[in-house]
PDB file of C-alpha atoms and ligand atoms in Angstrom:
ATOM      1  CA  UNK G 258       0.942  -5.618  28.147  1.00 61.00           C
ATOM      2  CA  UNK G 259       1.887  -7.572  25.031  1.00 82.00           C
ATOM      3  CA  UNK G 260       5.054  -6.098  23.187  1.00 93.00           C
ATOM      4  CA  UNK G 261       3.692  -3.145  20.545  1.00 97.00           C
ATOM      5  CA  UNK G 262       3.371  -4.668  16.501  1.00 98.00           C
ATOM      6  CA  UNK G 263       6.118  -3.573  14.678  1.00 98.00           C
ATOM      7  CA  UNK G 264       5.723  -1.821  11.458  1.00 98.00           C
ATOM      8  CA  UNK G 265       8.121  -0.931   8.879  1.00 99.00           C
ATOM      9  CA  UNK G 266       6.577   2.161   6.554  1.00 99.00           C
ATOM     10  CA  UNK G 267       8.316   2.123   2.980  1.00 98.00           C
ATOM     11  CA  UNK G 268       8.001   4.822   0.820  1.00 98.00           C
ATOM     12  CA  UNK G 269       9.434   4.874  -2.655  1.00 98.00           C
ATOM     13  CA  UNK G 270       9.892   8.380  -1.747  1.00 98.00           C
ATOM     14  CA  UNK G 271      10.927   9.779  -4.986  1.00 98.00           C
ATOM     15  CA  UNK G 272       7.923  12.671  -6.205  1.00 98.00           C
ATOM     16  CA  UNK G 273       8.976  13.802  -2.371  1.00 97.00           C
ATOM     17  CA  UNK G 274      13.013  14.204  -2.635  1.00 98.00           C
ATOM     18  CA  UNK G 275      14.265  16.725  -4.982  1.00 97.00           C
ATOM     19  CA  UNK G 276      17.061  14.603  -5.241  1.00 97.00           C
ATOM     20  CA  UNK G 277      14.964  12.910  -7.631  1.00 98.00           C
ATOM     21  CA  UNK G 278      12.814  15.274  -9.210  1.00 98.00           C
ATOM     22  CA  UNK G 279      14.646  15.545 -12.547  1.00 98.00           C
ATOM     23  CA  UNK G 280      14.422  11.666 -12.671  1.00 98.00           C
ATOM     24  CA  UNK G 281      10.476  11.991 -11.709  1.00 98.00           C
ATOM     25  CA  UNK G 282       9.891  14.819 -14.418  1.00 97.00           C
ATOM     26  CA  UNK G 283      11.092  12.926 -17.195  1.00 97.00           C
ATOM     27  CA  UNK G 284      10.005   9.641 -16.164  1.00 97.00           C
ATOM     28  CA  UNK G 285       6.539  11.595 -15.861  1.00 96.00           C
ATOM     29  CA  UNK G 286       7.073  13.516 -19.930  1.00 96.00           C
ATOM     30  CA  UNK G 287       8.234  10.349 -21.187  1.00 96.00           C
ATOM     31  CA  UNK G 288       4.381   9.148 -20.357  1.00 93.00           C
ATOM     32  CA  UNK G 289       3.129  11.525 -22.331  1.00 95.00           C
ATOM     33  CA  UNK G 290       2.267  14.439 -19.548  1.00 94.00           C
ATOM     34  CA  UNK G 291       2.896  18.104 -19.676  1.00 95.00           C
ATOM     35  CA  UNK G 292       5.326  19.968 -18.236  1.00 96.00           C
ATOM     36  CA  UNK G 293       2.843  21.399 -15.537  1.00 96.00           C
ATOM     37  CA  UNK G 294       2.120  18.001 -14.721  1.00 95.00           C
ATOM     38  CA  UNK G 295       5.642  17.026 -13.948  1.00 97.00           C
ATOM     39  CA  UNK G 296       5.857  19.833 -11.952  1.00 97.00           C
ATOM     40  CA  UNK G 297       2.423  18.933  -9.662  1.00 96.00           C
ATOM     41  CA  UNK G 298       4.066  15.407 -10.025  1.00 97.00           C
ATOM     42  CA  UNK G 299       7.382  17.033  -8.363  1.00 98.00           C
ATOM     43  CA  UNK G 300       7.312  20.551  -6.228  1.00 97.00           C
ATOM     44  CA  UNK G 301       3.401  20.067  -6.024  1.00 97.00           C
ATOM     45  CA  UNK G 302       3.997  16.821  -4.008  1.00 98.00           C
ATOM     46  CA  UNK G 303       6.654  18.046  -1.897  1.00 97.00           C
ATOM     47  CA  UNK G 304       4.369  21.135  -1.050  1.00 97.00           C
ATOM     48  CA  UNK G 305       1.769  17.982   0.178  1.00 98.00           C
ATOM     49  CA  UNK G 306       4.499  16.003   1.827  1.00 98.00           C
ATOM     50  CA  UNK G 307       7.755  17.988   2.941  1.00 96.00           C
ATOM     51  CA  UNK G 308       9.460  15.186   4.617  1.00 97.00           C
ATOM     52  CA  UNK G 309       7.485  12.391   2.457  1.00 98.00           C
ATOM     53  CA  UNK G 310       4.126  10.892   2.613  1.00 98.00           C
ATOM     54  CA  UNK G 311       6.415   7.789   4.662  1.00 98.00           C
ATOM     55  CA  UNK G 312       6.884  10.481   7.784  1.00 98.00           C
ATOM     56  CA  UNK G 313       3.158  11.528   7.882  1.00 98.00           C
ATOM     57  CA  UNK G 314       2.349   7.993   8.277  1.00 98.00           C
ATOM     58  CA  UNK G 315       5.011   6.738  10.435  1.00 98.00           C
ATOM     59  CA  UNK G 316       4.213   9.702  13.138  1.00 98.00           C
ATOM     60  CA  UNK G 317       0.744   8.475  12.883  1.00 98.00           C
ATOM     61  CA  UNK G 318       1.601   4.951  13.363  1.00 98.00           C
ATOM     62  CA  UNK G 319       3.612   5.889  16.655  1.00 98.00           C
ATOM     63  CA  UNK G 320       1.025   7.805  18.040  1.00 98.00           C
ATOM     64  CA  UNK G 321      -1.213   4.453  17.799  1.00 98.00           C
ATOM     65  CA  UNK G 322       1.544   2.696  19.954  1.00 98.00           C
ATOM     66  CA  UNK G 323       3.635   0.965  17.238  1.00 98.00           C
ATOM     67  CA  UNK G 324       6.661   0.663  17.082  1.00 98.00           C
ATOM     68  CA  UNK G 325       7.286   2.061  13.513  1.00 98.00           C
ATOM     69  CA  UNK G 326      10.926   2.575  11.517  1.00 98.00           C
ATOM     70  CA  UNK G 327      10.611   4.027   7.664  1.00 98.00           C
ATOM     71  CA  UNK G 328      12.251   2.765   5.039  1.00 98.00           C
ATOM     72  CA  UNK G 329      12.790   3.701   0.760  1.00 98.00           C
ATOM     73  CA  UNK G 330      13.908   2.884  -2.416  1.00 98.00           C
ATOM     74  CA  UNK G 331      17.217   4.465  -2.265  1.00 98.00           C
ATOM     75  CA  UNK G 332      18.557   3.045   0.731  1.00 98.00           C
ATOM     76  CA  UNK G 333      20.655  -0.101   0.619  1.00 98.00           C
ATOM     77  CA  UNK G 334      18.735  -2.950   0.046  1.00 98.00           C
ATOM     78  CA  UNK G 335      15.588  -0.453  -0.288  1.00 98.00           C
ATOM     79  CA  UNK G 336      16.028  -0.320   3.224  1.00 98.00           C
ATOM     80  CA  UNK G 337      14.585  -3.770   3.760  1.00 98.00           C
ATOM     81  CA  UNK G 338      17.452  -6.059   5.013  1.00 98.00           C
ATOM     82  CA  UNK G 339      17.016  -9.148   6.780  1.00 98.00           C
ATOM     83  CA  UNK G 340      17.728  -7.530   9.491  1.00 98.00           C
ATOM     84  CA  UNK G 341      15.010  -5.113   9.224  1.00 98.00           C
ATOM     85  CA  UNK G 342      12.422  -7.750   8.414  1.00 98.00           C
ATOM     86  CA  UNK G 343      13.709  -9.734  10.955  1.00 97.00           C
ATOM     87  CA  UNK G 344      12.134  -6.879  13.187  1.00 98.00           C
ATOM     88  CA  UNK G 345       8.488  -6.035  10.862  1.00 98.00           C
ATOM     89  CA  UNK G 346       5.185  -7.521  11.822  1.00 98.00           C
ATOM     90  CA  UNK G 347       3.626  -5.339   8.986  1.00 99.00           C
ATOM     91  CA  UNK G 348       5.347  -3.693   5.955  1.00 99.00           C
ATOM     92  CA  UNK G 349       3.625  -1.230   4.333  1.00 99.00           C
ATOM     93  CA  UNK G 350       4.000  -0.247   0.354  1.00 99.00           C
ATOM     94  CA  UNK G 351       3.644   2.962  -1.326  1.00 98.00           C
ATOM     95  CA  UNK G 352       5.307   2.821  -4.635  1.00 98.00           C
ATOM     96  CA  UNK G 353       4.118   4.596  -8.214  1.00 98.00           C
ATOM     97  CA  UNK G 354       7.092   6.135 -10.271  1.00 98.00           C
ATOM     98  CA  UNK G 355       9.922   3.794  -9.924  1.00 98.00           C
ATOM     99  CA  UNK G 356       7.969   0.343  -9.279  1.00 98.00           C
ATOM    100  CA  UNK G 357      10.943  -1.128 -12.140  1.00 98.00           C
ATOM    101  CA  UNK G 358      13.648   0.205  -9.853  1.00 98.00           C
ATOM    102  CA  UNK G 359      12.762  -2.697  -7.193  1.00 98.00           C
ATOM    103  CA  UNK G 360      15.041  -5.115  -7.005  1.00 98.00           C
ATOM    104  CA  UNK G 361      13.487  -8.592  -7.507  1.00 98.00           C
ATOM    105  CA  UNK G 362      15.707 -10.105  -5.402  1.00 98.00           C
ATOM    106  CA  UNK G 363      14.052  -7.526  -2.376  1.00 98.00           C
ATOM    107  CA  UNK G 364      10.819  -8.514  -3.726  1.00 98.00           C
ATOM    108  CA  UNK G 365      11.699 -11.970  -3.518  1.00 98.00           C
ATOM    109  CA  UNK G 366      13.077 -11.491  -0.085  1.00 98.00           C
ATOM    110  CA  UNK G 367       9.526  -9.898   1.022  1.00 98.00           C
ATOM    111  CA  UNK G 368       7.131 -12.447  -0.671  1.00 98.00           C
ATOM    112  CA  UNK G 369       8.553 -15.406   1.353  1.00 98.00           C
ATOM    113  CA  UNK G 370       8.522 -13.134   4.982  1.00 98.00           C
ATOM    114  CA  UNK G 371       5.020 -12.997   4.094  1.00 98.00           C
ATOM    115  CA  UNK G 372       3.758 -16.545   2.700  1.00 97.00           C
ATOM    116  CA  UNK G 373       6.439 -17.957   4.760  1.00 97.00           C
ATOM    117  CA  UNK G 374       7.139 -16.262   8.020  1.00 97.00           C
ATOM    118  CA  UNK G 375       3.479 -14.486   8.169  1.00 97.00           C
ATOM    119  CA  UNK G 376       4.795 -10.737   8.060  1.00 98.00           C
ATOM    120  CA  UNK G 377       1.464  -8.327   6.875  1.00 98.00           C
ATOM    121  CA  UNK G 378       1.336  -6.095   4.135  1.00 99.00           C
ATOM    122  CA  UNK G 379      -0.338  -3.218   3.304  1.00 98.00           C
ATOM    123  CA  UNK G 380       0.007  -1.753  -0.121  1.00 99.00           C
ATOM    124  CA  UNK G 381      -1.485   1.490  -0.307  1.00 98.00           C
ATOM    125  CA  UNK G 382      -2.740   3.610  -3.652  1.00 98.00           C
ATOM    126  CA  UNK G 383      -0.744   3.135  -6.815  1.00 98.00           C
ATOM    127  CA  UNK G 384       1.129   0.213  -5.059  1.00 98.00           C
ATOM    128  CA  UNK G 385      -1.458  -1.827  -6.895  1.00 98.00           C
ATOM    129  CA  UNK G 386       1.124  -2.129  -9.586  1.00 98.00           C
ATOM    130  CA  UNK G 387       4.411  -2.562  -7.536  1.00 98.00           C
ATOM    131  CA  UNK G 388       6.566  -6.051  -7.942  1.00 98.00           C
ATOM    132  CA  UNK G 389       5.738  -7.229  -4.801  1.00 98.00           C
ATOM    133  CA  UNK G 390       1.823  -7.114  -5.264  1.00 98.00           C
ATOM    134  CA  UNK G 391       1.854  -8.452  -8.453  1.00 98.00           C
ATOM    135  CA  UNK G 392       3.645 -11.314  -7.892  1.00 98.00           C
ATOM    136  CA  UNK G 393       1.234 -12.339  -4.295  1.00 98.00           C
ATOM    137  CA  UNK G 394      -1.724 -11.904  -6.634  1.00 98.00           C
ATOM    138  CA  UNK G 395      -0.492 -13.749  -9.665  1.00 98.00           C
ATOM    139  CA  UNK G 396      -2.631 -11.220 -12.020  1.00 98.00           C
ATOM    140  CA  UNK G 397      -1.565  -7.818 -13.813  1.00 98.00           C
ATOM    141  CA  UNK G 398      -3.161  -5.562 -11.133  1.00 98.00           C
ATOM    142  CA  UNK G 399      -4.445  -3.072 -13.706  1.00 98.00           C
ATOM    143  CA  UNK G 400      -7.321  -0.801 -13.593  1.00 98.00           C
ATOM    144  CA  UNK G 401      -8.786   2.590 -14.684  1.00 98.00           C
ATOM    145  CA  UNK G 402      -7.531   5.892 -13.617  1.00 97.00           C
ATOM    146  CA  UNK G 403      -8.243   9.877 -13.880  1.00 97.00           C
ATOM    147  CA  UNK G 404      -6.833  12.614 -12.236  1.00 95.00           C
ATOM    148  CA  UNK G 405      -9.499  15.293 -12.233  1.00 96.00           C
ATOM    149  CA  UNK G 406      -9.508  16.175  -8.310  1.00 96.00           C
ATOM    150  CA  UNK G 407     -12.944  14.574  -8.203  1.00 98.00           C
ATOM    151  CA  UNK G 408     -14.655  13.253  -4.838  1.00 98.00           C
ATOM    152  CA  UNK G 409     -14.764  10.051  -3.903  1.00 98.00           C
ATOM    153  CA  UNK G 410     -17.351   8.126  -1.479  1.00 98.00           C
ATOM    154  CA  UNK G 411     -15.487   4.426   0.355  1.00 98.00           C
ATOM    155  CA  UNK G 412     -18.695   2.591   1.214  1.00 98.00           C
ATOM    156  CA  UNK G 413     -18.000   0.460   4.497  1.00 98.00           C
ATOM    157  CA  UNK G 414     -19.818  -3.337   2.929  1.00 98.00           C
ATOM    158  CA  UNK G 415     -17.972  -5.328   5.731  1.00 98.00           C
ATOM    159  CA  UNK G 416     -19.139  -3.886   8.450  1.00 98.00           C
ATOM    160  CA  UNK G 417     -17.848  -6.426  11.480  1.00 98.00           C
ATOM    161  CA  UNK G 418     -14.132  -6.399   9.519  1.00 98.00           C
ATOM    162  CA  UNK G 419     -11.823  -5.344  11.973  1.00 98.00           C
ATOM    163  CA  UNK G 420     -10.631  -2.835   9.309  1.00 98.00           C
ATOM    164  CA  UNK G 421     -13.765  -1.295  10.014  1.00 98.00           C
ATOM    165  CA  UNK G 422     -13.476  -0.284  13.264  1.00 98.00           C
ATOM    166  CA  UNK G 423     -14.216   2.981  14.555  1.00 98.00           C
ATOM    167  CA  UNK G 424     -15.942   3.965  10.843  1.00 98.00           C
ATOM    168  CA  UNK G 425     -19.037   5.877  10.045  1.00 98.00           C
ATOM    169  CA  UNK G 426     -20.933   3.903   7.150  1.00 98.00           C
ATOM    170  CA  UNK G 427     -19.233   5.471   4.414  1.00 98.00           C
ATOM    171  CA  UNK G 428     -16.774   8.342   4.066  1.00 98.00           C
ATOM    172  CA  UNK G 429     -15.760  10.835   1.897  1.00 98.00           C
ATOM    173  CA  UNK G 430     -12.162  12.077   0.099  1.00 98.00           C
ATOM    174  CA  UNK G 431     -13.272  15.681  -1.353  1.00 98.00           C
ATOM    175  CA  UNK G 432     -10.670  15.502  -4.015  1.00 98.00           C
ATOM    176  CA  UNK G 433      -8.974  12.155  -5.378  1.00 98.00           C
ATOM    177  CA  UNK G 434      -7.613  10.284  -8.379  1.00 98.00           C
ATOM    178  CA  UNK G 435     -10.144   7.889  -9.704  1.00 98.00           C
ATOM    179  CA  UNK G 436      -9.216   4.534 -10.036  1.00 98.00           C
ATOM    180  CA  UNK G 437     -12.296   2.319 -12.058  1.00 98.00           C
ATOM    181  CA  UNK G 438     -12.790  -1.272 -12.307  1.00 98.00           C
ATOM    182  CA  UNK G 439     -11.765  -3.494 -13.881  1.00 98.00           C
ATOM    183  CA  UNK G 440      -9.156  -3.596 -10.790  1.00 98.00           C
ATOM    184  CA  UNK G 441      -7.278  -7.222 -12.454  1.00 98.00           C
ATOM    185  CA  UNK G 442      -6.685  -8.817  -9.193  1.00 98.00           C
ATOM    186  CA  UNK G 443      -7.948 -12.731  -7.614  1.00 98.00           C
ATOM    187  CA  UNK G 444     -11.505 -11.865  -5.916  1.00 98.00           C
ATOM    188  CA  UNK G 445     -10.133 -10.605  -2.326  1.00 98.00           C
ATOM    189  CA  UNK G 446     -10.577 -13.114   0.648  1.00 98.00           C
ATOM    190  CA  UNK G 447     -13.111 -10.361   1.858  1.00 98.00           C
ATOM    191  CA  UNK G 448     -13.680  -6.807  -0.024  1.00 98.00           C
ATOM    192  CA  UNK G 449     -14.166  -4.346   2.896  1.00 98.00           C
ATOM    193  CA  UNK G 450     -14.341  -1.285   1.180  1.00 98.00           C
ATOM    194  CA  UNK G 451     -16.447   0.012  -2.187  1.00 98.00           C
ATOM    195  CA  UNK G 452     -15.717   3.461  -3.785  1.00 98.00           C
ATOM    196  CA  UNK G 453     -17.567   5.291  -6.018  1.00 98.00           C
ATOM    197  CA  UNK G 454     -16.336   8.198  -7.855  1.00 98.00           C
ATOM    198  CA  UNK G 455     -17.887  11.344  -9.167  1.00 98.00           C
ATOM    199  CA  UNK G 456     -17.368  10.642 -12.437  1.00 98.00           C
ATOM    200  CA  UNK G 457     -19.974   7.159 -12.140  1.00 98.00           C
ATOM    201  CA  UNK G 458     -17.008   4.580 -11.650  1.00 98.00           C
ATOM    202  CA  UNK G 459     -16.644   2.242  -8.860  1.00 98.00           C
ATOM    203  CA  UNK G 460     -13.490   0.677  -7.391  1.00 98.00           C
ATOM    204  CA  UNK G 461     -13.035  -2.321  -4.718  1.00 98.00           C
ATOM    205  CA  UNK G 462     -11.035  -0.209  -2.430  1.00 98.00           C
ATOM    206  CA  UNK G 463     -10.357  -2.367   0.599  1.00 98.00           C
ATOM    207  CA  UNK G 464      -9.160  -5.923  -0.267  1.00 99.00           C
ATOM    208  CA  UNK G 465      -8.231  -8.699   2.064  1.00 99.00           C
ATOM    209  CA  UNK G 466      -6.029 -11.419   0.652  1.00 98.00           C
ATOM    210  CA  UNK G 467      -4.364 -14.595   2.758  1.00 98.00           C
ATOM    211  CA  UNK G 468      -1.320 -15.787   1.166  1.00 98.00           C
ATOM    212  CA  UNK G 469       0.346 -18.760   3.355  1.00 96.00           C
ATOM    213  CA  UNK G 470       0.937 -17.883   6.707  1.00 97.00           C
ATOM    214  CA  UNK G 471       0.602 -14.291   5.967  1.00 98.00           C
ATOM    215  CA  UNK G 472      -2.128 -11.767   5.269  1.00 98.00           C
ATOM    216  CA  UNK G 473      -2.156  -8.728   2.464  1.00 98.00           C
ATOM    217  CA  UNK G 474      -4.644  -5.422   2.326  1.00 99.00           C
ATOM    218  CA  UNK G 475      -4.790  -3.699  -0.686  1.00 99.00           C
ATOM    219  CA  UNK G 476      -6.341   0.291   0.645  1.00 99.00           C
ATOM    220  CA  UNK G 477      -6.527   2.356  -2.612  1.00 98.00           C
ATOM    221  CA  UNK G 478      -6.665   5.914  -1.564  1.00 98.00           C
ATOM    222  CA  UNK G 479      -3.300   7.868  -1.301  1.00 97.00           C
ATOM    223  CA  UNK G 480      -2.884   9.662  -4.922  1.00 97.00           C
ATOM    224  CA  UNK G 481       0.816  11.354  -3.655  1.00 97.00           C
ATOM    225  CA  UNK G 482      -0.393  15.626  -5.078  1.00 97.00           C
ATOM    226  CA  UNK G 483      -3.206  15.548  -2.791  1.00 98.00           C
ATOM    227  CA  UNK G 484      -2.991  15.735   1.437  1.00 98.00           C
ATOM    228  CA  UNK G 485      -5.128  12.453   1.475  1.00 98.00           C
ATOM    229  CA  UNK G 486      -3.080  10.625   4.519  1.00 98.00           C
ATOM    230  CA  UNK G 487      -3.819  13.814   6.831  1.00 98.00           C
ATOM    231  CA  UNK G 488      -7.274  12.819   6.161  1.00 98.00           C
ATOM    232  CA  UNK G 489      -8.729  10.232  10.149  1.00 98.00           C
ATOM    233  CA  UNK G 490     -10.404   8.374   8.102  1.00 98.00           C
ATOM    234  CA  UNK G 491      -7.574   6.927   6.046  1.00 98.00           C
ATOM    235  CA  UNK G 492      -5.442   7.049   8.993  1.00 98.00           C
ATOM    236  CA  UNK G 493      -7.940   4.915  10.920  1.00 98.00           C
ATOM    237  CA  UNK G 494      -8.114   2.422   8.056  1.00 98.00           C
ATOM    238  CA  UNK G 495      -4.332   2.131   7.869  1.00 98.00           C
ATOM    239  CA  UNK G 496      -3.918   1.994  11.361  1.00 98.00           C
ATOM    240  CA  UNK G 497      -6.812  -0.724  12.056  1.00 98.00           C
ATOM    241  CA  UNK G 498      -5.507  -3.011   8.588  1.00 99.00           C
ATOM    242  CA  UNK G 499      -1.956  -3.077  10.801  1.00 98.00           C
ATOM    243  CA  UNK G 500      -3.747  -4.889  13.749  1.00 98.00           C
ATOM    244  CA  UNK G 501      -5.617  -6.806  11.434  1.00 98.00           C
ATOM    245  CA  UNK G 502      -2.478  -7.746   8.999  1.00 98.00           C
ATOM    246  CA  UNK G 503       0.148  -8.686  12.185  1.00 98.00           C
ATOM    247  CA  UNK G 504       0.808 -12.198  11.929  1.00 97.00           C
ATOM    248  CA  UNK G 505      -1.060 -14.486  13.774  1.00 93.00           C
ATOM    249  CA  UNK G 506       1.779 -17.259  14.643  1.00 89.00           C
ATOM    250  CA  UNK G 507       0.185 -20.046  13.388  1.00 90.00           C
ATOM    251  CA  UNK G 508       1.975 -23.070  12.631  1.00 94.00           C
ATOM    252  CA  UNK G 509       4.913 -23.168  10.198  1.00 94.00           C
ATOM    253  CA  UNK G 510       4.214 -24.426   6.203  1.00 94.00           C
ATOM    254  CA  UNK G 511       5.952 -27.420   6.088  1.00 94.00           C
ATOM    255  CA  UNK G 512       6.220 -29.187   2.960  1.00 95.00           C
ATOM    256  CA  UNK G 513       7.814 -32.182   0.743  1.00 96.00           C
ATOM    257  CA  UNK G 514       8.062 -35.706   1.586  1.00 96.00           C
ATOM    258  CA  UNK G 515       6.584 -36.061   4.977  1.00 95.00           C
ATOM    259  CA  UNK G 516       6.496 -39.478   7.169  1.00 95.00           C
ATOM    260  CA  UNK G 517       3.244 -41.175   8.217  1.00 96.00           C
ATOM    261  CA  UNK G 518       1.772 -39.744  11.347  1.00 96.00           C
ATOM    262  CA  UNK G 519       0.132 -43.398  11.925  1.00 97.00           C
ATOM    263  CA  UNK G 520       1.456 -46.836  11.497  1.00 96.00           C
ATOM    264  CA  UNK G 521       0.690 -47.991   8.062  1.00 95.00           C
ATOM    265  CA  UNK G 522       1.158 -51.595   8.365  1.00 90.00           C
TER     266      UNK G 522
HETATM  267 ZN1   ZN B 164      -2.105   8.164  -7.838  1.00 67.27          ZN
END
């Protein structure tokens, strides 16, 4: 038996920690929101996620036979030292509130594992707008968005994607935050996954990207006030985009001046 992929689940993990929550609720009324809404943004989500949406994951991970460590914004180094990375085959991202608290030099650090050394990503949800996917897409990332609890139907359109496996031909979130396109990012490598919303929009919700040696899946659903990574489905997706995003060892990028591989005399 090969040894299990190793996965590293980071979690901003502020709307989570009341150790936070003042910083959350006026980050959140400095946007313009009501005081309610700082609250859902706050208590609500701890209600969802007691231990953080990062635990609910990871436990799910394990139970698929990875080998899974968590890691967030507040630890040293946001948790993701070399050491650390030295030891993740896929990262994933779940970041909304605090995406300027990232330190670039982290988000340097985790751009070259991937184009570089060939470590996967996965940014989940409103990690569309984090440092780290912005910079491996080269674009703004922006897009559409409503919160009004509305359902939302992922369309399967790749259906021999490994991220596919195991999936009926479409599947259903009963209550979501709609994100609309225009989605501002390069045309994915291959789209696997189509929303559309209640409310008419439609989203590209499963997006494949290769960047250098490594490969990156955008997965949209995850809005942090609503129990959406309880929900198989999602969990199945996640857990079949790690297989697909662990690095393939192929060869190393070498580049610069290079000497002739035949005699050119
Ligand atoms: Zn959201």
């Amino acid at each position: 038996m090969s040894a299990p992929i190793r996965v590293t689940v980071w979690n901003e993990f502020w709307h989570e920690n009341p150790r936070r929550h003042a910083d959350v609720k006026s980050r959140v009324m400095n946007y313009g929101f009501s005081e309610d809404h700082a609250i859902r943004a706050t208590e609500g989500v701890q209600r969802v996620y007691r231990d953080g949406m990062h635990k609910v994951i990871a436990d799910h991970l394990s139970q698929q036979g990875f080998a899974v460590r968590v890691a967030t914004l507040d630890e040293p180094e946001h948790g993701l030292s070399d050491a650390v990375l030295d030891d993740t085959d896929v990262l994933t991202w779940w970041g909304h509130i605090a995406h300027d608290q990232v330190d670039d030099e982290i988000v340097d650090r985790v751009r070259e594992r991937v184009n570089m050394g060939g470590m996967g990503l996965i940014v989940l949800h409103s990690g569309h707008y984090s440092k780290i996917f912005k910079t491996l897409m080269g674009t703004t990332c922006m897009l559409k968005t409503r919160e009004a609890d509305e359902k939302e139907r992922l369309w399967v359109i790749e259906q021999g994607h490994p991220i596919a496996r195991g999936l009926p031909e479409y599947f259903e979130i009963p209550q979501t935050e709609m994100y609309g396109e225009p989605f501002d990012v390069p045309a994915p490598d291959t789209l696997v996954f189509v929303s559309w919303f209640q409310g008419g929009e439609v989203f590209r919700s499963g997006c494949c990207y290769h960047r250098g040696r490594g490969k990156v899946f955008y997965f949209r659903p995850g809005h942090e006030t609503l129990p959406i990574y309880y929900q198989p489905e999602v969990l199945q997706v996640i857990t079949n985009a790690v297989r697909w995003a662990a690095p393939a060892d192929g060869p190393e990028l070498i580049f610069g001046d290079h000497p002739p591989l035949e005699n050119l005399d």
